Amino acid sequence: MAGAKRAMTIGTNGIKENANLIEVTKGVDKGAVVINAGAAVMSIASMVVGQYYMRQVGSQLSLIGDRLSKVIEFLDMQYKSEVASLMESVYNISKFQISSVENEELRARELDNIQNLRKDCQRLLNQAETTIEALTSENCSSYRDYESKVKEIDKWNQYQMVLVKLLYQINVLDFALHLGIKSKEYCFGSFSLHTDKIKTLHAHLVDWHKNQCEILKIDINAVSYTHLRAHETPEH
C-alpha cells in the first residue's frame, strides 16, 4: 500500500504472514485508515487461503505419485516421460510461496503455466479414455486374448485414475492462485466431463466383461484360472 510500511511474521517454514502498517496521526482521515486497513487484512486473508490450498496440493501429489510408481513401469517411455514431467511441474507450482503471490507478474506467469498443464493433463487423460474404449470395442477370440486385454485395460485404467486426480489438483491450484477472483465452480468447469466419462467407461467395462464370459463360456463361480489354461487348445 502507498505510504505504508511492510511487516511480516516468521513461522516454522519461513514467512507466515505479511501486513501493511500505517502510522495514525491527527491529520489522517480515520475513515480512510480503517478502509485501507480492512483492504489489507482481506488481501492477507486471500493469500493465506491460497497458500492453504497449495499446501494441500503438495500432500495430495505425494499420494498420486505413489500410485503412479506402481503402474509407471508398464507404460511406454514417451508416456512415462510426459506424465513424470507433468507431475513435476504441478509439484513446483504447489511450492509457490505466499511471499511470491503478492508479485502480480509472477502470479500471472504461474496461472498461465496452470492453463498449459491443464491442457496437457486433459490430452493425456483423453488418450487413456480412448485407449480403454478401443480395447473394449471388440470381443475376444480366446482366453489368451481376453487375458492380454484385461492386463492392458487395467494398466490404462490405473493411469486414468492417476491423471484425473492430478487434474483435480491442477484445478485446486488454479483456484488458489486466483485468490478468490474466480469461483471454485469456474475453475473446475470441465472436471465433471472426465468424472462422468469414468462412470460411463466403468459401466461399459462391466458389460464387456460379462459378454466375454458368455462368449468364452467362462463360469467365474465354478471354473478356476488353471482349469481354463489347461483346457485351452494350442491354436488358441
GROMACS .gro file of C-alpha atoms in nm:
model
  236
    1MET     CA    1   0.000   0.000   0.000
    2ALA     CA    2   0.120   0.351  -0.079
    3GLY     CA    3   0.266   0.519   0.227
    4ALA     CA    4   0.262   0.201   0.435
    5LYS     CA    5   0.545   0.003   0.592
    6ARG     CA    6   0.574  -0.364   0.525
    7ALA     CA    7   0.577  -0.604   0.819
    8MET     CA    8   0.590  -0.979   0.838
    9THR     CA    9   0.583  -1.263   1.087
   10ILE     CA   10   0.805  -1.568   1.063
   11GLY     CA   11   0.670  -1.920   1.102
   12THR     CA   12   0.842  -2.258   1.113
   13ASN     CA   13   0.872  -2.268   0.733
   14GLY     CA   14   0.969  -1.905   0.669
   15ILE     CA   15   0.739  -1.608   0.615
   16LYS     CA   16   0.398  -1.678   0.769
   17GLU     CA   17   0.208  -1.351   0.721
   18ASN     CA   18   0.252  -1.008   0.559
   19ALA     CA   19   0.096  -0.679   0.666
   20ASN     CA   20   0.084  -0.310   0.578
   21LEU     CA   21   0.145  -0.078   0.874
   22ILE     CA   22   0.012   0.279   0.861
   23GLU     CA   23   0.103   0.549   1.110
   24VAL     CA   24  -0.209   0.703   1.263
   25THR     CA   25  -0.184   1.078   1.322
   26LYS     CA   26  -0.431   1.353   1.397
   27GLY     CA   27  -0.416   1.481   1.041
   28VAL     CA   28  -0.514   1.148   0.889
   29ASP     CA   29  -0.867   1.070   0.783
   30LYS     CA   30  -0.959   0.792   1.025
   31GLY     CA   31  -1.224   0.661   0.786
   32ALA     CA   32  -0.966   0.618   0.512
   33VAL     CA   33  -0.730   0.446   0.754
   34VAL     CA   34  -0.998   0.196   0.855
   35ILE     CA   35  -1.089   0.124   0.491
   36ASN     CA   36  -0.726   0.076   0.387
   37ALA     CA   37  -0.657  -0.142   0.689
   38GLY     CA   38  -0.960  -0.355   0.608
   39ALA     CA   39  -0.845  -0.399   0.249
   40ALA     CA   40  -0.501  -0.501   0.371
   41VAL     CA   41  -0.649  -0.761   0.605
   42MET     CA   42  -0.859  -0.911   0.324
   43SER     CA   43  -0.555  -0.921   0.098
   44ILE     CA   44  -0.363  -1.119   0.359
   45ALA     CA   45  -0.661  -1.345   0.417
   46SER     CA   46  -0.684  -1.424   0.045
   47MET     CA   47  -0.316  -1.515   0.032
   48VAL     CA   48  -0.340  -1.732   0.342
   49VAL     CA   49  -0.634  -1.919   0.190
   50GLY     CA   50  -0.439  -1.960  -0.134
   51GLN     CA   51  -0.136  -2.095   0.047
   52TYR     CA   52  -0.356  -2.336   0.242
   53TYR     CA   53  -0.487  -2.490  -0.079
   54MET     CA   54  -0.141  -2.508  -0.234
   55ARG     CA   55  -0.011  -2.698   0.067
   56GLN     CA   56  -0.299  -2.941   0.032
   57VAL     CA   57  -0.199  -2.997  -0.330
   58GLY     CA   58   0.156  -3.079  -0.223
   59SER     CA   59   0.041  -3.353   0.015
   60GLN     CA   60  -0.202  -3.498  -0.239
   61LEU     CA   61   0.064  -3.510  -0.511
   62SER     CA   62   0.279  -3.739  -0.299
   63LEU     CA   63  -0.012  -3.985  -0.277
   64ILE     CA   64  -0.072  -3.967  -0.652
   65GLY     CA   65   0.299  -4.022  -0.711
   66ASP     CA   66   0.290  -4.338  -0.501
   67ARG     CA   67   0.009  -4.479  -0.714
   68LEU     CA   68   0.176  -4.376  -1.037
   69SER     CA   69   0.501  -4.550  -0.940
   70LYS     CA   70   0.311  -4.880  -0.924
   71VAL     CA   71   0.197  -4.860  -1.287
   72ILE     CA   72   0.466  -4.646  -1.447
   73GLU     CA   73   0.684  -4.947  -1.533
   74PHE     CA   74   0.414  -5.077  -1.766
   75LEU     CA   75   0.388  -4.755  -1.966
   76ASP     CA   76   0.582  -4.680  -2.281
   77MET     CA   77   0.876  -4.442  -2.246
   78GLN     CA   78   0.715  -4.139  -2.414
   79TYR     CA   79   0.404  -4.161  -2.199
   80LYS     CA   80   0.613  -4.216  -1.888
   81SER     CA   81   0.820  -3.907  -1.966
   82GLU     CA   82   0.514  -3.688  -2.023
   83VAL     CA   83   0.343  -3.797  -1.703
   84ALA     CA   84   0.658  -3.753  -1.496
   85SER     CA   85   0.714  -3.405  -1.642
   86LEU     CA   86   0.351  -3.305  -1.580
   87MET     CA   87   0.360  -3.418  -1.218
   88GLU     CA   88   0.690  -3.240  -1.155
   89SER     CA   89   0.552  -2.914  -1.298
   90VAL     CA   90   0.239  -2.931  -1.083
   91TYR     CA   91   0.453  -3.005  -0.780
   92ASN     CA   92   0.672  -2.700  -0.846
   93ILE     CA   93   0.369  -2.470  -0.868
   94SER     CA   94   0.234  -2.611  -0.541
   95LYS     CA   95   0.552  -2.483  -0.374
   96PHE     CA   96   0.482  -2.125  -0.489
   97GLN     CA   97   0.543  -1.924  -0.169
   98ILE     CA   98   0.296  -1.677  -0.020
   99SER     CA   99   0.558  -1.401  -0.045
  100SER     CA  100   0.561  -1.453  -0.422
  101VAL     CA  101   0.182  -1.443  -0.451
  102GLU     CA  102   0.196  -1.067  -0.394
  103ASN     CA  103   0.404  -1.029  -0.711
  104GLU     CA  104   0.139  -0.994  -0.982
  105GLU     CA  105   0.382  -1.071  -1.263
  106LEU     CA  106   0.496  -1.398  -1.102
  107ARG     CA  107   0.141  -1.497  -1.012
  108ALA     CA  108   0.018  -1.428  -1.366
  109ARG     CA  109   0.302  -1.638  -1.505
  110GLU     CA  110   0.211  -1.931  -1.280
  111LEU     CA  111  -0.155  -1.901  -1.378
  112ASP     CA  112  -0.054  -1.925  -1.745
  113ASN     CA  113   0.150  -2.235  -1.660
  114ILE     CA  114  -0.152  -2.387  -1.490
  115GLN     CA  115  -0.364  -2.344  -1.803
  116ASN     CA  116  -0.099  -2.521  -2.010
  117LEU     CA  117  -0.067  -2.802  -1.756
  118ARG     CA  118  -0.445  -2.847  -1.755
  119LYS     CA  119  -0.442  -2.887  -2.134
  120ASP     CA  120  -0.158  -3.141  -2.118
  121CYS     CA  121  -0.332  -3.338  -1.844
  122GLN     CA  122  -0.662  -3.343  -2.032
  123ARG     CA  123  -0.485  -3.455  -2.351
  124LEU     CA  124  -0.319  -3.747  -2.171
  125LEU     CA  125  -0.643  -3.829  -1.994
  126ASN     CA  126  -0.835  -3.829  -2.323
  127GLN     CA  127  -0.575  -4.069  -2.466
  128ALA     CA  128  -0.623  -4.308  -2.173
  129GLU     CA  129  -1.001  -4.292  -2.212
  130THR     CA  130  -0.984  -4.350  -2.587
  131THR     CA  131  -0.749  -4.646  -2.542
  132ILE     CA  132  -0.985  -4.813  -2.295
  133GLU     CA  133  -1.275  -4.761  -2.535
  134ALA     CA  134  -1.074  -4.916  -2.821
  135LEU     CA  135  -0.969  -5.218  -2.614
  136THR     CA  136  -1.328  -5.293  -2.518
  137SER     CA  137  -1.481  -5.225  -2.859
  138GLU     CA  138  -1.434  -5.585  -2.982
  139ASN     CA  139  -1.493  -5.929  -2.841
  140CYS     CA  140  -1.204  -6.163  -2.760
  141SER     CA  141  -1.133  -6.466  -2.977
  142SER     CA  142  -0.976  -6.674  -2.699
  143TYR     CA  143  -0.897  -6.679  -2.332
  144ARG     CA  144  -0.537  -6.573  -2.406
  145ASP     CA  145  -0.672  -6.274  -2.595
  146TYR     CA  146  -0.905  -6.194  -2.304
  147GLU     CA  147  -0.622  -6.225  -2.052
  148SER     CA  148  -0.397  -5.996  -2.256
  149LYS     CA  149  -0.666  -5.731  -2.296
  150VAL     CA  150  -0.755  -5.738  -1.926
  151LYS     CA  151  -0.394  -5.661  -1.836
  152GLU     CA  152  -0.381  -5.378  -2.089
  153ILE     CA  153  -0.713  -5.233  -1.974
  154ASP     CA  154  -0.605  -5.247  -1.611
  155LYS     CA  155  -0.289  -5.052  -1.695
  156TRP     CA  156  -0.480  -4.773  -1.868
  157ASN     CA  157  -0.749  -4.771  -1.604
  158GLN     CA  158  -0.486  -4.715  -1.334
  159TYR     CA  159  -0.333  -4.444  -1.545
  160GLN     CA  160  -0.673  -4.279  -1.592
  161MET     CA  161  -0.721  -4.269  -1.214
  162VAL     CA  162  -0.382  -4.105  -1.163
  163LEU     CA  163  -0.449  -3.839  -1.426
  164VAL     CA  164  -0.797  -3.746  -1.306
  165LYS     CA  165  -0.657  -3.696  -0.955
  166LEU     CA  166  -0.377  -3.486  -1.098
  167LEU     CA  167  -0.630  -3.278  -1.295
  168TYR     CA  168  -0.819  -3.216  -0.971
  169GLN     CA  169  -0.504  -3.081  -0.805
  170ILE     CA  170  -0.434  -2.856  -1.104
  171ASN     CA  171  -0.783  -2.707  -1.067
  172VAL     CA  172  -0.722  -2.653  -0.694
  173LEU     CA  173  -0.403  -2.461  -0.776
  174ASP     CA  174  -0.591  -2.252  -1.032
  175PHE     CA  175  -0.847  -2.159  -0.765
  176ALA     CA  176  -0.580  -2.088  -0.504
  177LEU     CA  177  -0.369  -1.858  -0.721
  178HIS     CA  178  -0.671  -1.661  -0.841
  179LEU     CA  179  -0.719  -1.554  -0.477
  180GLY     CA  180  -1.097  -1.563  -0.497
  181ILE     CA  181  -1.128  -1.378  -0.829
  182LYS     CA  182  -1.253  -1.695  -0.998
  183SER     CA  183  -1.502  -1.921  -0.825
  184LYS     CA  184  -1.424  -2.283  -0.748
  185GLU     CA  185  -1.706  -2.389  -0.979
  186TYR     CA  186  -1.549  -2.196  -1.266
  187CYS     CA  187  -1.201  -2.340  -1.205
  188PHE     CA  188  -1.344  -2.694  -1.202
  189GLY     CA  189  -1.568  -2.630  -1.503
  190SER     CA  190  -1.460  -2.922  -1.726
  191PHE     CA  191  -1.364  -3.162  -1.448
  192SER     CA  192  -1.708  -3.323  -1.435
  193LEU     CA  193  -1.673  -3.424  -1.803
  194HIS     CA  194  -1.393  -3.660  -1.707
  195THR     CA  195  -1.557  -3.795  -1.392
  196ASP     CA  196  -1.871  -3.865  -1.597
  197LYS     CA  197  -1.652  -4.037  -1.856
  198ILE     CA  198  -1.504  -4.261  -1.586
  199LYS     CA  199  -1.854  -4.368  -1.479
  200THR     CA  200  -1.953  -4.440  -1.840
  201LEU     CA  201  -1.637  -4.640  -1.909
  202HIS     CA  202  -1.681  -4.837  -1.587
  203ALA     CA  203  -2.037  -4.937  -1.680
  204HIS     CA  204  -1.921  -5.030  -2.030
  205LEU     CA  205  -1.632  -5.232  -1.889
  206VAL     CA  206  -1.865  -5.433  -1.665
  207ASP     CA  207  -2.085  -5.518  -1.966
  208TRP     CA  208  -1.779  -5.606  -2.176
  209HIS     CA  209  -1.652  -5.849  -1.912
  210LYS     CA  210  -1.994  -6.017  -1.893
  211ASN     CA  211  -2.003  -6.055  -2.272
  212GLN     CA  212  -1.658  -6.211  -2.283
  213CYS     CA  213  -1.754  -6.460  -2.014
  214GLU     CA  214  -2.059  -6.563  -2.218
  215ILE     CA  215  -1.868  -6.585  -2.547
  216LEU     CA  216  -1.576  -6.782  -2.398
  217LYS     CA  217  -1.809  -6.981  -2.172
  218ILE     CA  218  -1.624  -6.873  -1.857
  219ASP     CA  219  -1.807  -6.952  -1.536
  220ILE     CA  220  -1.624  -6.741  -1.276
  221ASN     CA  221  -1.812  -6.915  -0.997
  222ALA     CA  222  -1.710  -7.266  -1.093
  223VAL     CA  223  -1.401  -7.258  -1.314
  224SER     CA  224  -1.052  -7.176  -1.195
  225TYR     CA  225  -0.781  -6.993  -1.385
  226THR     CA  226  -0.561  -7.303  -1.407
  227HIS     CA  227  -0.853  -7.510  -1.533
  228LEU     CA  228  -0.914  -7.265  -1.814
  229ARG     CA  229  -0.548  -7.262  -1.918
  230ALA     CA  230  -0.526  -7.642  -1.904
  231HIS     CA  231  -0.824  -7.687  -2.134
  232GLU     CA  232  -0.728  -7.420  -2.383
  233THR     CA  233  -0.640  -7.564  -2.725
  234PRO     CA  234  -0.287  -7.495  -2.865
  235GLU     CA  235  -0.419  -7.286  -3.154
  236HIS     CA  236  -0.586  -7.055  -2.905
   0.00000   0.00000   0.00000
